[in-house]
Short mmCIF file of C-alpha atoms and ligand atoms in Angstrom, two decimals:
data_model
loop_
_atom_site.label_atom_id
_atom_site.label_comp_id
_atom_site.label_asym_id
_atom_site.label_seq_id
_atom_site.Cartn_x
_atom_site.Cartn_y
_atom_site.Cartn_z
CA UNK A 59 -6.40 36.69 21.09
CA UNK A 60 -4.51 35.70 18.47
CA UNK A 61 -4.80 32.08 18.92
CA UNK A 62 -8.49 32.19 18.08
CA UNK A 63 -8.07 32.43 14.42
CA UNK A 64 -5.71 29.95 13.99
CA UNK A 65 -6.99 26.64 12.31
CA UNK A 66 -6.78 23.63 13.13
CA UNK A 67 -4.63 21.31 11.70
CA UNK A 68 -7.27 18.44 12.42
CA UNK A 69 -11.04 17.46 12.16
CA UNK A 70 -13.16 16.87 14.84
CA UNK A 71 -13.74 13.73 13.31
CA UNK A 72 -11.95 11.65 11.13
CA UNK A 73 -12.93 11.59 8.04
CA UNK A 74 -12.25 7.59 7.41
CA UNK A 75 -13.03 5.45 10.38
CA UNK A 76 -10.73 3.12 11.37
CA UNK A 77 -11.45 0.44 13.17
CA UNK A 78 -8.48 0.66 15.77
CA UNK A 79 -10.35 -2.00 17.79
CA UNK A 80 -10.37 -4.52 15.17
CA UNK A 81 -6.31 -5.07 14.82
CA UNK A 82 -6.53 -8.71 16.12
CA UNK A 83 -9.12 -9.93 13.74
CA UNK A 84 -7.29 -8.11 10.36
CA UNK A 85 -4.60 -10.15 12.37
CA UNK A 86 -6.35 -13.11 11.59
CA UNK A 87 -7.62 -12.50 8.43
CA UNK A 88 -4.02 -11.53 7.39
CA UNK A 89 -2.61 -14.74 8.98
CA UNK A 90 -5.10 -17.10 7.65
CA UNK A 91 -5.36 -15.90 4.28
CA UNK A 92 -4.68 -19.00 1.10
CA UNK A 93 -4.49 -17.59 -2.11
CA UNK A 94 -6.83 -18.72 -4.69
CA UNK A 95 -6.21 -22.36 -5.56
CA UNK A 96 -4.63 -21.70 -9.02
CA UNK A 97 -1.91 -19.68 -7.55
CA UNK A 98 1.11 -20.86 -5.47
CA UNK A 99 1.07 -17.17 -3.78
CA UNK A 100 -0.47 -13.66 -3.85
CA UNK A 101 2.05 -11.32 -6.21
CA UNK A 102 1.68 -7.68 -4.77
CA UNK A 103 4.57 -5.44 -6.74
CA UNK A 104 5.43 -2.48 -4.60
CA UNK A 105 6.16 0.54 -6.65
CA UNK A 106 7.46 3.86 -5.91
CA UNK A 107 10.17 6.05 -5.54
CA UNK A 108 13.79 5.48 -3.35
CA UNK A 109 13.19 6.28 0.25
CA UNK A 110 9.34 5.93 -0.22
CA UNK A 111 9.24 3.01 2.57
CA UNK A 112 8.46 -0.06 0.09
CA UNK A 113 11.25 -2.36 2.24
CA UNK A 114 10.40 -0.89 5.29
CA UNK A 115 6.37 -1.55 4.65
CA UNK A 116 7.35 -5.33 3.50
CA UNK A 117 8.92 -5.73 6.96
CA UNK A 118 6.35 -3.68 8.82
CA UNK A 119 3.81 -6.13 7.26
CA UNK A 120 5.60 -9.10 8.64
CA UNK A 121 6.54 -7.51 12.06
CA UNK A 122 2.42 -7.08 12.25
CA UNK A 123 2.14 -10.92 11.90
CA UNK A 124 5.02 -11.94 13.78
CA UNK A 125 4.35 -9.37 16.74
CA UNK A 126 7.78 -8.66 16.88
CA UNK A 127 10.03 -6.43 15.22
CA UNK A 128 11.39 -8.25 12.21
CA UNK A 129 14.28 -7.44 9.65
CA UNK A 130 14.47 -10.64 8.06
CA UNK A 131 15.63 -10.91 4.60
CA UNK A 132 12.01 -11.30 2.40
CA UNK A 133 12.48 -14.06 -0.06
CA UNK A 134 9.56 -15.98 -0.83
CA UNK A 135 7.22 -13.47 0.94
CA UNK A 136 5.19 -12.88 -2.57
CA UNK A 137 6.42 -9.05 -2.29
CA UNK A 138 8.47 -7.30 -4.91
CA UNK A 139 10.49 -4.39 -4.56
CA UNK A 140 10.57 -2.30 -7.69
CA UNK A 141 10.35 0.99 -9.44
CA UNK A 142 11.26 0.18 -13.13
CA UNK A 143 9.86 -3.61 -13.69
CA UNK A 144 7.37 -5.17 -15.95
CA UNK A 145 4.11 -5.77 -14.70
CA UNK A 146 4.07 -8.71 -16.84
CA UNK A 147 7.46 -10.58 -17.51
CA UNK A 148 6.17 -11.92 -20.86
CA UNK A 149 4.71 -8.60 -22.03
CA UNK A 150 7.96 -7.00 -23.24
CA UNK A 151 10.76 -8.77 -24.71
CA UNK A 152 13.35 -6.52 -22.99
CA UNK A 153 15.47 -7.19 -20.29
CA UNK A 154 16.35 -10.78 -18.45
CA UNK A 155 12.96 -11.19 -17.58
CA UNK A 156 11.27 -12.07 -20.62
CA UNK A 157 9.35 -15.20 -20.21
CA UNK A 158 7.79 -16.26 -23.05
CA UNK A 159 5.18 -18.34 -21.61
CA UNK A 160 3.75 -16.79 -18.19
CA UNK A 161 1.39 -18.37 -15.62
CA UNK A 162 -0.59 -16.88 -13.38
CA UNK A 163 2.31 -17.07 -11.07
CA UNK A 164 4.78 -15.04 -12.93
CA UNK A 165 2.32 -12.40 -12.99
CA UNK A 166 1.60 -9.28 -10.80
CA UNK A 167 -1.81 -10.06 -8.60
CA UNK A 168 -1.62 -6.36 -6.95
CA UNK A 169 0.04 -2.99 -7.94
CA UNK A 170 0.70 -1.32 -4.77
CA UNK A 171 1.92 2.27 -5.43
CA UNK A 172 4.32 3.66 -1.99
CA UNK A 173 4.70 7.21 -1.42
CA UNK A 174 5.89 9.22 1.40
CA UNK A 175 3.41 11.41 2.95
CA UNK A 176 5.81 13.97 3.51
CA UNK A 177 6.78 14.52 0.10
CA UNK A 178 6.76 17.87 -0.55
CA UNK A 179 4.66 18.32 -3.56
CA UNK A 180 3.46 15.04 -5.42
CA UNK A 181 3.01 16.57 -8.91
CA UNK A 182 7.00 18.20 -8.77
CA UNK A 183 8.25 15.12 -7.41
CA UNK A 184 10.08 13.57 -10.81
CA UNK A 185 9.64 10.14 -9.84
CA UNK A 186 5.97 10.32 -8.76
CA UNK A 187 5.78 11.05 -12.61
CA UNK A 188 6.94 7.40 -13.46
CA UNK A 189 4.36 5.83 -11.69
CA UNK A 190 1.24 7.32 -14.16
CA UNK A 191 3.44 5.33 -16.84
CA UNK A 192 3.25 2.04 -14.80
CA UNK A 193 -0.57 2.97 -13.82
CA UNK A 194 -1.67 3.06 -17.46
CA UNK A 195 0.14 -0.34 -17.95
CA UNK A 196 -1.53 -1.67 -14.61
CA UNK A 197 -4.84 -0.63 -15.95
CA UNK A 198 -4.35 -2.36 -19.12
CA UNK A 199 -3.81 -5.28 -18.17
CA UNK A 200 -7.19 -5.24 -15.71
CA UNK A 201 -4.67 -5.56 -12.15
CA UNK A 202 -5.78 -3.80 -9.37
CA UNK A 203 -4.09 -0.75 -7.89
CA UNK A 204 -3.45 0.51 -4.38
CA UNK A 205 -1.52 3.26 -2.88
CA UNK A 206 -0.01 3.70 0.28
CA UNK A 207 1.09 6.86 1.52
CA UNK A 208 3.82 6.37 4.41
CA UNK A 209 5.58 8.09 6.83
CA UNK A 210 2.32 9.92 8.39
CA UNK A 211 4.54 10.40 11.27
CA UNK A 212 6.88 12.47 9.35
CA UNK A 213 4.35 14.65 7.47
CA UNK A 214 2.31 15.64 10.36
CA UNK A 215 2.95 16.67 14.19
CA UNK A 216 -0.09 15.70 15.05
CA UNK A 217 0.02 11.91 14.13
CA UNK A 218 3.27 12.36 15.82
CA UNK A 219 1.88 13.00 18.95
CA UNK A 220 -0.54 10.42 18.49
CA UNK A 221 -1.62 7.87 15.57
CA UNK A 222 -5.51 7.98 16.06
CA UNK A 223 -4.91 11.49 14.73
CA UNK A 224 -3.70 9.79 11.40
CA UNK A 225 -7.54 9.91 9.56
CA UNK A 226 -8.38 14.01 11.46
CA UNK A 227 -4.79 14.97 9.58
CA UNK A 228 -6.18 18.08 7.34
CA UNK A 229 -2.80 18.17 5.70
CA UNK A 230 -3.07 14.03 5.29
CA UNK A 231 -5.93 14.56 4.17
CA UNK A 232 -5.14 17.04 1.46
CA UNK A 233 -2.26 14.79 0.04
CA UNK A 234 -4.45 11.79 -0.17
CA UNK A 235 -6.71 13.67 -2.46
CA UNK A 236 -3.85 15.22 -4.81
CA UNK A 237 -2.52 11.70 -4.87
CA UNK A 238 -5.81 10.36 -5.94
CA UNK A 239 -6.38 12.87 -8.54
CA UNK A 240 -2.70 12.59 -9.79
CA UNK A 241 -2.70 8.64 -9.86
CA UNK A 242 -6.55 8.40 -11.06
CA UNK A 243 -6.91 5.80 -7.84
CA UNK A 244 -9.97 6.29 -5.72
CA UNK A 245 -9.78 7.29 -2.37
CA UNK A 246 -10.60 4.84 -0.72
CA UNK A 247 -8.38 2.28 -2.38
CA UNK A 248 -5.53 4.42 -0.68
CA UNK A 249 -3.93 4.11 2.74
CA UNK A 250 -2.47 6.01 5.41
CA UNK A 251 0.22 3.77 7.34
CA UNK A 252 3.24 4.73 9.45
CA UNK A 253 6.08 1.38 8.95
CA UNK A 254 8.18 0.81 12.02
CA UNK A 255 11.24 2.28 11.80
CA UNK A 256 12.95 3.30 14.88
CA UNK A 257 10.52 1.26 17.36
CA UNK A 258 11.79 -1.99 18.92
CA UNK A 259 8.59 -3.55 19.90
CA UNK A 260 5.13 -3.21 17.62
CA UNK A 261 2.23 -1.57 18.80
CA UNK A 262 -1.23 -2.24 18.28
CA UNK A 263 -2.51 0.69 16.63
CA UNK A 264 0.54 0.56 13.78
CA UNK A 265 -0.38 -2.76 13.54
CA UNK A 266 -4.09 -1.47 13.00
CA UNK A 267 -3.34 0.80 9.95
CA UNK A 268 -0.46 -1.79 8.61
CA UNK A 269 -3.22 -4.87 8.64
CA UNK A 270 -6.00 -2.90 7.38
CA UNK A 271 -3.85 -1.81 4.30
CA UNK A 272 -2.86 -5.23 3.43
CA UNK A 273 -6.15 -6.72 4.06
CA UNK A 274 -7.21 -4.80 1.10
CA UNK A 275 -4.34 -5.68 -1.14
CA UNK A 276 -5.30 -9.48 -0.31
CA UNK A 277 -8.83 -8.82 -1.10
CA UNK A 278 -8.21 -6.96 -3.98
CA UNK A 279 -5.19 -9.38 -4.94
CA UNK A 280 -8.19 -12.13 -4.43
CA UNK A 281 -10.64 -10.54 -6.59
CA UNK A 282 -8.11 -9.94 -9.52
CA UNK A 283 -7.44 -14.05 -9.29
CA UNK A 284 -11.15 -14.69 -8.94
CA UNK A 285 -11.83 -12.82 -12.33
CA UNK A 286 -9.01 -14.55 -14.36
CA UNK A 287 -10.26 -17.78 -12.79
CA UNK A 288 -13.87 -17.23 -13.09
CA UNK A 289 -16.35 -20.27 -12.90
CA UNK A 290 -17.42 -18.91 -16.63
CA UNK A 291 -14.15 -19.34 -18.27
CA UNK A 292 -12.01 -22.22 -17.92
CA UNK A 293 -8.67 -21.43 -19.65
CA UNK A 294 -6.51 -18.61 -17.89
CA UNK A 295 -6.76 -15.58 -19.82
CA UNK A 296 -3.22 -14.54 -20.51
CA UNK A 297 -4.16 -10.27 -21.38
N1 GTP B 441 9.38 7.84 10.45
C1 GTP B 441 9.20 6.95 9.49
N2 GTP B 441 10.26 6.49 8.79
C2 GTP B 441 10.04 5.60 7.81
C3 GTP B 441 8.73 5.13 7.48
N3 GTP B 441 8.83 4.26 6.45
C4 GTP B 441 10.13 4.19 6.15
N4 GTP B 441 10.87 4.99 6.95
C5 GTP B 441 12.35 5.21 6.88
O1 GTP B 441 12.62 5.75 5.60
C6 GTP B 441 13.82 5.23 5.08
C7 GTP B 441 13.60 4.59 3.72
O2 GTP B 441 12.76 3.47 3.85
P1 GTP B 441 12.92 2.18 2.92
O3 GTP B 441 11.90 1.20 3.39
O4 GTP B 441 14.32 1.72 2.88
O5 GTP B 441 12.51 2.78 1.51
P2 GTP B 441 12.51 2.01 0.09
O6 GTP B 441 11.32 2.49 -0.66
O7 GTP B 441 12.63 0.53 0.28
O8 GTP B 441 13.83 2.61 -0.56
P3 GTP B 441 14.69 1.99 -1.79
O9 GTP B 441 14.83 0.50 -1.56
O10 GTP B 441 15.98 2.73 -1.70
O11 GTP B 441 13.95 2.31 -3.04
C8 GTP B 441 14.34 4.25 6.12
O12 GTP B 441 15.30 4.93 6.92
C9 GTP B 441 13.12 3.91 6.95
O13 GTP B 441 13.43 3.59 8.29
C10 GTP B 441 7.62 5.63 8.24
O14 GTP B 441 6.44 5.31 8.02
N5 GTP B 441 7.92 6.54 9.22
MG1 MG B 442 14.08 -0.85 -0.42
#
């Protein structure tokens, strides 16, 4: 009776909730949202490693909205793509992107760090190390910080079989804690989201882990405007 003392690779019950019923109103909320008046659009930078899905999540995010499966080039989305970039294009004069004078809209609303679940080891992955060096930067300058930890599909059988599994993943579970502790981000600012890759049509629970990850960003995003734009100061604060 071998089998009887083999663990289990999941919980009995998750250990976030997610709210799989609530895809159409993060739809909404995701749809509808206006950035703060003083800035033309929400700047999330996505951050992390080659092959760590930050193209694939951009695209993910807009098949969610669109309800189809979209591969449009993202220009003017208010995503950026990057793993070596200034937060701040005026805070280093290096590089063509030294602007002497920045707004609010040449800077970075939202850090978003993107790993792959199914990276081996977080703390021997080289590159992961390059993100505690953006991190520090991030925190300086006050902008809120997010990770997202892709390809849940890939890193565990279970969500393979089936997404609602994604949340009772022990082994998800484990690397969302060693990414927490190696990043310094909180738990529950980070996120558990499988992009669309192969599929052809979008489903409603990706949809439900894709929305619910960038709700937060736009909340987050939202509060990081509010406090530069607070009702107590009236000129931007340019730190
Ligand atoms: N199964 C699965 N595949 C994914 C997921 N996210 C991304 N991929 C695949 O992983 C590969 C890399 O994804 P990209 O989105 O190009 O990664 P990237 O971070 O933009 O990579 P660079 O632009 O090279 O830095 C692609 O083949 C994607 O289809 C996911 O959640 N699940
Ligand atoms: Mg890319």
């Amino acid at each position: 009776m071998a089998w009887m003392f083999h663990k289990s690779p999941t919980f009995d019950k998750p250990w976030r909730d997610v709210p799989w019923g609530n895809r159409n109103d993060d739809l909404d909320y995701v749809k509808n949202f206006k950035p703060h008046s003083a800035a033309q659009h929400l700047r999330v930078l996505l951050h992390g490693p080659p092959d760590s899905g930050k193209s694939s999540f951009i695209n993910s995010v807009d098949s969610a909205l669109r309800g189809r499966i979209s591969t449009r080039a993202l220009a003017d989305t208010g995503f950026e793509e990057s793993f070596t970039k200034e937060l701040l294009p005026g805070s280093a004069p290096t590089g063509s992107y030294y602007n002497e004078t920045p707004t609010i809209n040449d800077k970075v609303h939202v850090l978003v760090y993107v790993v792959k679940a199914n990276t081996f080891n977080l703390m021997e992955d080289g590159p992961v190390n390059k993100m505690r060096e953006v991190r520090e930067e991030a925190r300086k300058l006050g902008i809120p910080q997010i990770a997202v930890l892709t390809k849940v599909d890939e890193a565990c059988h279970m969500v393979q079989k089936d997404i609602r599994n994604v949340y009772k993943s022990k082994s998800l579970k484990k690397k969302v804690e060693q990414l927490s502790g190696f990043l310094g981000i909180p738990i529950n600012c980070i996120f558990l989201v499988k992009n669309y890759s192969t599929e052809d049509e979008t489903d409603d629970k990706t949809d439900s882990l894709i929305l619910r990850a960038m709700r937060k960003i736009i909340d987050y995003g939202e509060d990081f405007l509010n406090d530069t734009f607070s009702p107590m100061s009236n000129t931007e604060n340019t730190n």
